[in-house]
Coordinates of C-alpha atoms and ligand atoms in Angstrom, one line a residue:
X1320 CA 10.4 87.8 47.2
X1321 CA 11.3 90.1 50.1
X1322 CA 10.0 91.7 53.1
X1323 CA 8.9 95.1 52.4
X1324 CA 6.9 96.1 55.3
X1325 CA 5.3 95.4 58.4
X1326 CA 2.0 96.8 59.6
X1327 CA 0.1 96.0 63.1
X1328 CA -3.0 97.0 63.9
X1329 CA -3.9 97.2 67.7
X1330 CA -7.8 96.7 67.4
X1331 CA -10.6 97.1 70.5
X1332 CA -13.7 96.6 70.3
X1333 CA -15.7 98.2 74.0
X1334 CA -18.1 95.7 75.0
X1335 CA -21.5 97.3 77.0
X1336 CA -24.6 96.6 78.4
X1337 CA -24.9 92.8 78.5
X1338 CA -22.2 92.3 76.5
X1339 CA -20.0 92.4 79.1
X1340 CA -19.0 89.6 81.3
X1341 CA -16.2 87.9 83.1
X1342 CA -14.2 84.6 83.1
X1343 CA -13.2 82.4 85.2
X1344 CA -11.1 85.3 86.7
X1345 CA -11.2 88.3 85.6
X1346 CA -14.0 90.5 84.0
X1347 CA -14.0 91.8 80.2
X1348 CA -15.1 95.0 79.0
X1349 CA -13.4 94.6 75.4
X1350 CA -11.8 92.6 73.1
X1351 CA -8.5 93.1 71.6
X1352 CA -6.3 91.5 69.0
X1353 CA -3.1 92.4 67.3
X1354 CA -3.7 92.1 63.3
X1355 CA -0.4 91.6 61.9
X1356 CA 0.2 92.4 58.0
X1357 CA 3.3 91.4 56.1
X1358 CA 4.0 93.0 52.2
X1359 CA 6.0 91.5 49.9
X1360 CA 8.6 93.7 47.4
X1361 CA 6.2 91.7 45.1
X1362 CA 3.0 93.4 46.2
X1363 CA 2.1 90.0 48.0
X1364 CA -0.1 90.7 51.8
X1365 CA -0.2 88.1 54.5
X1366 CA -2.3 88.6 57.4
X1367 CA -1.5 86.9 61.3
X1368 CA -2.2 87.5 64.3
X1369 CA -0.3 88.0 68.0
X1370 CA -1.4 87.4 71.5
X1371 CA -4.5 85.9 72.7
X1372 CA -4.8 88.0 76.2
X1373 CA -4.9 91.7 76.9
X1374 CA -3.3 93.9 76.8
X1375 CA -1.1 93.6 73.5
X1376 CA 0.3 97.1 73.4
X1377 CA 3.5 96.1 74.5
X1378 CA 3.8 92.8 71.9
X1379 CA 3.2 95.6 68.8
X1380 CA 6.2 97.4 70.3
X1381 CA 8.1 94.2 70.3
X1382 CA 7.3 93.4 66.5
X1383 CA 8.1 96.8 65.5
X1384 CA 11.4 97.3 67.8
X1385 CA 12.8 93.8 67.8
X1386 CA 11.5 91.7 65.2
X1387 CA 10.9 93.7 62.2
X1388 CA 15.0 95.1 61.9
X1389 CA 15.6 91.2 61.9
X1390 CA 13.1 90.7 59.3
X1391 CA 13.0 93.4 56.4
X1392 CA 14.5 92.4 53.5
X1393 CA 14.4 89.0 54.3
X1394 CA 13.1 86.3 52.2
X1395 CA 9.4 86.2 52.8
X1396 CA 9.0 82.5 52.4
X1397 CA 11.7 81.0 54.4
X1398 CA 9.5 80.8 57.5
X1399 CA 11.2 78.0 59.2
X1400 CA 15.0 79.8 59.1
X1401 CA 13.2 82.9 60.0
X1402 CA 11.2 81.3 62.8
X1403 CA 14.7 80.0 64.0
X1404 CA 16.5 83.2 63.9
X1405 CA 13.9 85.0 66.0
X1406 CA 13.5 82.6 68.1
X1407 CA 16.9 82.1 69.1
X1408 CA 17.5 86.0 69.5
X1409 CA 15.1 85.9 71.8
X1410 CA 15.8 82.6 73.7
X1411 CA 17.9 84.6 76.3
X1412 CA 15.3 86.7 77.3
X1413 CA 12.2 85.6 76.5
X1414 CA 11.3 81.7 75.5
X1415 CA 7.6 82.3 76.4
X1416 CA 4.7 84.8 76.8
X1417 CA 5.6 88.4 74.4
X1418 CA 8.7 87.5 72.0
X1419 CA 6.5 84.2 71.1
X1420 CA 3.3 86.3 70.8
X1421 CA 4.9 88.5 68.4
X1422 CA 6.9 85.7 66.7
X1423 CA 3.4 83.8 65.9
X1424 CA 1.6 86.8 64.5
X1425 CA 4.4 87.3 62.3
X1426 CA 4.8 83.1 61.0
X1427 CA 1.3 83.3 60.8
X1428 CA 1.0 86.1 58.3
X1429 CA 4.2 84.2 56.4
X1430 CA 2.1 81.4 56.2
X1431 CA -0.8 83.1 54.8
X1432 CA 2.1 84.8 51.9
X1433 CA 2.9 81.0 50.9
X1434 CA 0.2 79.6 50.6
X1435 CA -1.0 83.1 48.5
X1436 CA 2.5 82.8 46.3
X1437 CA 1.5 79.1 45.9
X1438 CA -1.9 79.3 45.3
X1439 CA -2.7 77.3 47.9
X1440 CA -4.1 76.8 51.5
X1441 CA -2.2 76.6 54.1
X1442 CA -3.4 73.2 54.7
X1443 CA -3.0 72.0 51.3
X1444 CA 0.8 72.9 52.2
X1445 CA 1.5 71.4 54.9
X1446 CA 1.1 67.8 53.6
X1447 CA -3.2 67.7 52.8
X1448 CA -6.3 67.9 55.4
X1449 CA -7.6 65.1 56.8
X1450 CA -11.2 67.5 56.9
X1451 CA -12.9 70.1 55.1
X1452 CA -15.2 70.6 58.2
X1453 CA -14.9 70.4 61.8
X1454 CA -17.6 70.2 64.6
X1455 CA -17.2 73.0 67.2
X1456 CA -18.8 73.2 70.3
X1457 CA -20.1 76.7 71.9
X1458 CA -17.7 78.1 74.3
X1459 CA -20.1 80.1 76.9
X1460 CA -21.8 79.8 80.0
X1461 CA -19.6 82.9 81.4
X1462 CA -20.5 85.0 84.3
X1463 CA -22.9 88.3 84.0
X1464 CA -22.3 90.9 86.6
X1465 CA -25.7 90.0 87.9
X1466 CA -24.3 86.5 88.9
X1467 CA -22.0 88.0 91.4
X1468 CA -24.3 89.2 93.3
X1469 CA -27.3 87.0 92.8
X1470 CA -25.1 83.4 92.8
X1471 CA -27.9 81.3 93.9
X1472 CA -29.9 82.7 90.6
X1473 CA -26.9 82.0 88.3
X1474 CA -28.3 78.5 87.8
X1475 CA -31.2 79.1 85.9
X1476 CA -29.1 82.1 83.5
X1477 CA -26.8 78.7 83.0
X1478 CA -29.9 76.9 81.9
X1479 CA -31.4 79.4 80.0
X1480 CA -28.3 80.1 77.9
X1481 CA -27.3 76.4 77.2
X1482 CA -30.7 75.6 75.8
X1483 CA -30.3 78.7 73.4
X1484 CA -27.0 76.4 72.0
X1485 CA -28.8 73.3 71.6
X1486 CA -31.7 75.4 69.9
X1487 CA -29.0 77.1 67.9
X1488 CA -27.7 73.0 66.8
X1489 CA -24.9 73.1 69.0
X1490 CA -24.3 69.5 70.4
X1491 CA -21.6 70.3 72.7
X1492 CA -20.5 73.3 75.1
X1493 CA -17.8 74.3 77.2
X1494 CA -18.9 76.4 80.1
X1495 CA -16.5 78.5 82.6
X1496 CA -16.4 77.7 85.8
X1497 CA -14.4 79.3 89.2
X1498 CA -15.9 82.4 89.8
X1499 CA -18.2 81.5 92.4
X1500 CA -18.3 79.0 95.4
X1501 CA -17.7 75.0 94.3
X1502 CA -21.4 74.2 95.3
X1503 CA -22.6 77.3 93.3
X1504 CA -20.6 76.5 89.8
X1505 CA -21.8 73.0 90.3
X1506 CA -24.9 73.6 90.5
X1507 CA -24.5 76.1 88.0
X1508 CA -23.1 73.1 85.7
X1509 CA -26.1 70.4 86.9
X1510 CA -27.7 73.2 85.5
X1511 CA -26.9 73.2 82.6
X1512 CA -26.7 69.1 82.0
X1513 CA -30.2 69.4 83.2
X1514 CA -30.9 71.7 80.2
X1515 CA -29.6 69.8 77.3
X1516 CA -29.7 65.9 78.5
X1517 CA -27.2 62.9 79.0
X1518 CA -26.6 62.6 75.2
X1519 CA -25.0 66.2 74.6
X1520 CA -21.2 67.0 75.1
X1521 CA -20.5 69.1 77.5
X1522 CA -17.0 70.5 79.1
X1523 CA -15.8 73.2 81.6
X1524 CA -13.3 75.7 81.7
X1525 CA -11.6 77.2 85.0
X1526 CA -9.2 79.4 83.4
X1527 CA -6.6 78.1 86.6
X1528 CA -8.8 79.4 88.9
X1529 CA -8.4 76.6 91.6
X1530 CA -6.1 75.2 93.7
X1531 CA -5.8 71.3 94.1
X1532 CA -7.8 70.5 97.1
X1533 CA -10.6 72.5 95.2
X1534 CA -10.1 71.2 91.9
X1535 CA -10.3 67.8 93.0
X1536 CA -13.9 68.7 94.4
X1537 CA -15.2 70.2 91.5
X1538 CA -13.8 67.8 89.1
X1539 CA -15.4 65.0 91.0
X1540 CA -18.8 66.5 91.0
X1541 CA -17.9 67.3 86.7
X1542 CA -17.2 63.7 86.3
X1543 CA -20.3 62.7 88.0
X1544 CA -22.4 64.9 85.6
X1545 CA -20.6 63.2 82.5
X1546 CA -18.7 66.4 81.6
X1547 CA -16.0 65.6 78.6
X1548 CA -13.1 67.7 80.4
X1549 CA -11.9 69.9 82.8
X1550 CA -10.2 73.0 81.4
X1551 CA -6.9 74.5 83.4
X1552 CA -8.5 73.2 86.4
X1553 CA -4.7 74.8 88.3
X1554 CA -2.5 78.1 87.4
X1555 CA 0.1 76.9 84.3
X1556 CA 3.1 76.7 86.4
X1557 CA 1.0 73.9 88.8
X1558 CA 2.0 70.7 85.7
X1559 CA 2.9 68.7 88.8
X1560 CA -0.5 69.1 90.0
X1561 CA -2.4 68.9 86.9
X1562 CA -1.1 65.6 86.2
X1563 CA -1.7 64.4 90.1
X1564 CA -5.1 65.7 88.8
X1565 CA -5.4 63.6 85.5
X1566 CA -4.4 60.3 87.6
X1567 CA -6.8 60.7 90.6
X1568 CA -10.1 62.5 88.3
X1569 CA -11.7 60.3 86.1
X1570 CA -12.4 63.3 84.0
X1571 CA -10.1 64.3 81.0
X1572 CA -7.5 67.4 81.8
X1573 CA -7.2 69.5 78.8
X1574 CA -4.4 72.5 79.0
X1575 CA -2.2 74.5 77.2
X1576 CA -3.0 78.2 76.1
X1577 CA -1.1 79.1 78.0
X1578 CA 1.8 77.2 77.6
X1579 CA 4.4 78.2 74.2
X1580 CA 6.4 76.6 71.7
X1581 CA 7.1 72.9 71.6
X1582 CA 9.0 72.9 74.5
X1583 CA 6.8 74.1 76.9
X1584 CA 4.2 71.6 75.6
X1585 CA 7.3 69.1 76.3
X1586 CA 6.9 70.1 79.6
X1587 CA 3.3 69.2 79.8
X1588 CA 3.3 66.3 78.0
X1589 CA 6.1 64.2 79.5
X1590 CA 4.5 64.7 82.8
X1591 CA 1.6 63.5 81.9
X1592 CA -0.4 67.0 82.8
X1593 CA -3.0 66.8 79.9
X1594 CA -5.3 64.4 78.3
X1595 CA -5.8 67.1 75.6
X1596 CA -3.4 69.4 74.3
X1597 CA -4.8 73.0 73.5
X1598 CA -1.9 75.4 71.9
X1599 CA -3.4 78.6 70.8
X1600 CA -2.0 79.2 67.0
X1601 CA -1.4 82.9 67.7
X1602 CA 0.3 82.4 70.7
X1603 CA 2.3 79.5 70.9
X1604 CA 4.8 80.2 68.2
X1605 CA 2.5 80.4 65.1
X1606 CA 1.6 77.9 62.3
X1607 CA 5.1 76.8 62.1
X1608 CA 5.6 76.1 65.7
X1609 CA 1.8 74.1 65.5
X1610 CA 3.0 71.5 63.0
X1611 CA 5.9 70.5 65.6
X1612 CA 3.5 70.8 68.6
X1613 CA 1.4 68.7 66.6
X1614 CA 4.4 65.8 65.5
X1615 CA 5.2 66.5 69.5
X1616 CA 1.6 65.1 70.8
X1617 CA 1.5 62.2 68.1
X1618 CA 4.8 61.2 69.6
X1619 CA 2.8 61.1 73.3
X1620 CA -0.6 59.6 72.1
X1621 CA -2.1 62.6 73.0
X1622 CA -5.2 64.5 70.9
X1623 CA -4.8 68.1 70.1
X1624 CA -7.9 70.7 69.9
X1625 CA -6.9 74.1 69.4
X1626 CA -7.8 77.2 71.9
X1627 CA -8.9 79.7 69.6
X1628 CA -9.9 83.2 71.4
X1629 CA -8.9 86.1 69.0
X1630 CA -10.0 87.5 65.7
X1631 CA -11.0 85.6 62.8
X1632 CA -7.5 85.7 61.4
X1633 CA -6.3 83.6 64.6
X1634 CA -10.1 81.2 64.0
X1635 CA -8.8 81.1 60.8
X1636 CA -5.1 80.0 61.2
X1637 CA -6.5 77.6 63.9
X1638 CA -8.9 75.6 61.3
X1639 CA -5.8 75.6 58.8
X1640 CA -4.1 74.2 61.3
X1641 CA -6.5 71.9 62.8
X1642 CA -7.6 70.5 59.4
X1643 CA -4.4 68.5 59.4
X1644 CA -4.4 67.2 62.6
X1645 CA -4.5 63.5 62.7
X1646 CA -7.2 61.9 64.4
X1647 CA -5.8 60.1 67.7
X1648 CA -6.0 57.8 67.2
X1649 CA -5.9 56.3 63.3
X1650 CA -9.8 55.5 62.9
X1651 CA -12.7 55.0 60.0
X1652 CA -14.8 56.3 62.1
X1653 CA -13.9 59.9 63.2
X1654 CA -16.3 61.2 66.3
X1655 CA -15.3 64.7 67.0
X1656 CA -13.2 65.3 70.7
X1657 CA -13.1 61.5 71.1
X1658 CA -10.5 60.5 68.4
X1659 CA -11.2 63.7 65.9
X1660 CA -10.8 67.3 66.9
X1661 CA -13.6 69.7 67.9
X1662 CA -12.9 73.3 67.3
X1663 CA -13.1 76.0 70.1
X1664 CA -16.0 78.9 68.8
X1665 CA -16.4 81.6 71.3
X1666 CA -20.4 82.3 71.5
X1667 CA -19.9 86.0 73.3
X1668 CA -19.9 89.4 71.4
X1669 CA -16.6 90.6 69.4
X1670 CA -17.3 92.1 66.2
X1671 CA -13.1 91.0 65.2
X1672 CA -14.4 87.6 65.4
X1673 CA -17.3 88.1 63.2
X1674 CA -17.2 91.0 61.1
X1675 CA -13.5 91.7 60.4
X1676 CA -12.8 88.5 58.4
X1677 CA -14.8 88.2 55.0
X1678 CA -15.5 84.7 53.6
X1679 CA -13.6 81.8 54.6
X1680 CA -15.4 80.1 56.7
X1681 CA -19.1 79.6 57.8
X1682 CA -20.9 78.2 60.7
X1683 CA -23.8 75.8 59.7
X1684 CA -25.0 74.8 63.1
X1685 CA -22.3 73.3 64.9
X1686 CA -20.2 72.8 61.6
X1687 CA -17.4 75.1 60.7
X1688 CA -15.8 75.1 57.2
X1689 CA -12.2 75.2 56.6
X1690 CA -11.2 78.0 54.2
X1691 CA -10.6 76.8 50.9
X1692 CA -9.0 80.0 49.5
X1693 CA -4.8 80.5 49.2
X1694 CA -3.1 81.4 52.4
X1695 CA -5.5 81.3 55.4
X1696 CA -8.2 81.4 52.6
X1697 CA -9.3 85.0 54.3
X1698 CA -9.6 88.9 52.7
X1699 CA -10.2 91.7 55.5
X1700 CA -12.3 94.2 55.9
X1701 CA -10.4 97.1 55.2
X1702 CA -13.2 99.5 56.5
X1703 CA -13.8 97.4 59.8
X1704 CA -9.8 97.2 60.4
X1705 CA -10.3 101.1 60.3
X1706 CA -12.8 100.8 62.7
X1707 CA -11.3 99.2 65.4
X1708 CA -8.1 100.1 65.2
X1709 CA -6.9 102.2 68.7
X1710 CA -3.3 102.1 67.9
X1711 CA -1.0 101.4 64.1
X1712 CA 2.4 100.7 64.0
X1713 CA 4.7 100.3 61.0
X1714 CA 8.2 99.3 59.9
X1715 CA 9.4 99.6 56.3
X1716 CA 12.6 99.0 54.4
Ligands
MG425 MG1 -9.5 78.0 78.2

């Protein structure tokens, strides 16, 4: 069973009204992912998916230019020599950030041909799940234009929105954090402990937008408020000050989205930057590069909890891949982002998340289902792929 063809579909979705909002850093008007499908000379599909940030215009070129001569023809279900090869052509050039964007989407969509071929999930290939279900927490609490110029009045929008989750049966949320002053996000965060009480999990997110002086402030105040962690508190390249961070905060560091493959995660881990390991499947070198990040964090005592941003073909490679993650450690008693993992599930807008995927999995309040189904256990939308797609490329035998 060969590689026939490889199709990528560049999809945005415009976000308006209130809709649209910003990070810690940056503001979004749209979503974007890179759908990656791979046919068999067997008539076999797989689906993946490539890059987590915008743009991705220049990662579809790479698949199409680079990768794809290197893989037509190829044996579609040798992903590990294939991951190799590509990998190591790239290794020269380009050991992080696009080659290993466009390398995941394409493992990814592999994956999902084994497990179709075999009849199995993913999950059930890679050695058996430890869960059929995972608790996820809301990722929200982002900025509206309105807080940017109204900062003071940010606190109660913070409180407003956090007691929608815990109506919603949410027990734990990550908020962003960065934008504003220190004494503003703070309060913005007392906010929203205020809403929901001592007993519910909360964490933040800075998406690197401090420096170390800052951080140190602000993760104080966090730690103070019983947050759970302190996301990319400093810029990715910072690991020396991350783990200064970890020793002097009595908050957890989590990190890693935007760090690739298993030795970049090297880097992290023997330094002792992260109390929680966060590789994004669709970014980090794919379902095949996961398993070794995974065997990589046992190896350092260290839980893993997948950053999941994209589509729902990168939610759903990230619960394949998070249903065989050990809990950290061994336990009878598994309590979700203590010794179990809790899954990432982005509360704002983005039709790819919800309406591209059909069936595999299902929120029932704060519990996610793993897809059950061969491969990823997804089908797409054909008509909603249409919909959103701004740019198609393909590469045939
Ligand atoms: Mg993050």
């Amino acid at each position: 069973m060969n590689i026939e063809r490889i199709e990528t579909f560049l999809l945005k979705a415009a976000l308006t009204g209130n809709d649209r909002f910003y990070s810690s850093q940056a503001p979004f008007g749209d979503r974007n992912s890179l759908v990656v499908k791979i046919t068999t000379d067997d008539g076999l599909v797989g689906w993946g998916e490539s890059g987590v940030s915008m743009p991705l215009e220049h990662v579809q070129t790479y698949i199409h230019d680079i990768l794809a001569p290197r893989l037509l023809g190829k044996p579609a279900l040798a992903t590990e020599p294939l991951w190799h090869e590509l990998y190591a052509f790239s290794r020269d050039f380009g050991r992080k950030a696009t080659p290993v964007d466009a390398l995941s989407g394409i493992d990814i969509a592999l994956w999902d041909i084994r497990g179709k071929e075999a009849g199995k999930p993913v999950h059930a290939l890679m050695g058996g799940a430890y869960r059929d279900t995972v608790r996820a927490y809301a990722t929200g609490l982002y900025y509206r234009e309105e807080d940017l110029t109204d900062p003071k009045g940010a606190a109660s929008r913070v409180r407003e929105e956090a007691t929608a989750y815990l109506e919603a049966g949410f027990s734990a949320i990550k908020g962003k954090i960065g934008l504003l002053t220190a004494r503003d996000d703070i309060r913005r965060m007392e906010a929203a402990r205020d809403a929901v009480g001592d007993e519910f999990m909360l964490m933040t997110d800075a998406n690197h937008a401090y420096n170390r002086h800052t951080a140190r402030t602000v993760g104080n105040a966090l730690h103070e408020l019983g947050y759970w962690w302190f996301e990319e508190p400093l810029v990715p390249e910072d690991i020396e000050g991350c783990a200064a961070l970890r020793s002097e905060l009595g908050i957890a560091i989590a990190g890693g989205e935007c760090e690739y493959t298993r030795y970049g995660m090297m880097d992290l881990l023997r330094a002792g930057a992260v109390d929680i390991l966060q590789p994004d499947i669709s970014a980090c070198g794919g379902l095949s590069e996961g398993q070794k990040i995974l065997a990589l964090a046992t190896a350092f005592h260290t839980p893993v909890c997948c950053h999941v941003w994209g589509s729902g073909v990168a939610a759903s490679a990230a619960l394949q891949l998070t249903a065989v993650i050990p809990p950290t450690p061994h336990t009878a008693a598994p309590r979700a982002a203590e010794n179990d993992p809790i899954f990432e599930y982005d509360r704002t807008r983005n039709p790819l998340r919800d309406d591209l995927v059909v069936g595999g999995f299902q929120l029932v309040d704060e519990t996610l289902s793993i897809p059950q189904g061969p491969g990823l256990g997804i089908e797409i939308d054909t008509d909603v792929l249409e919909q959103f797609t701004r740019k198609r490329g393909e590469s045939k035998r």
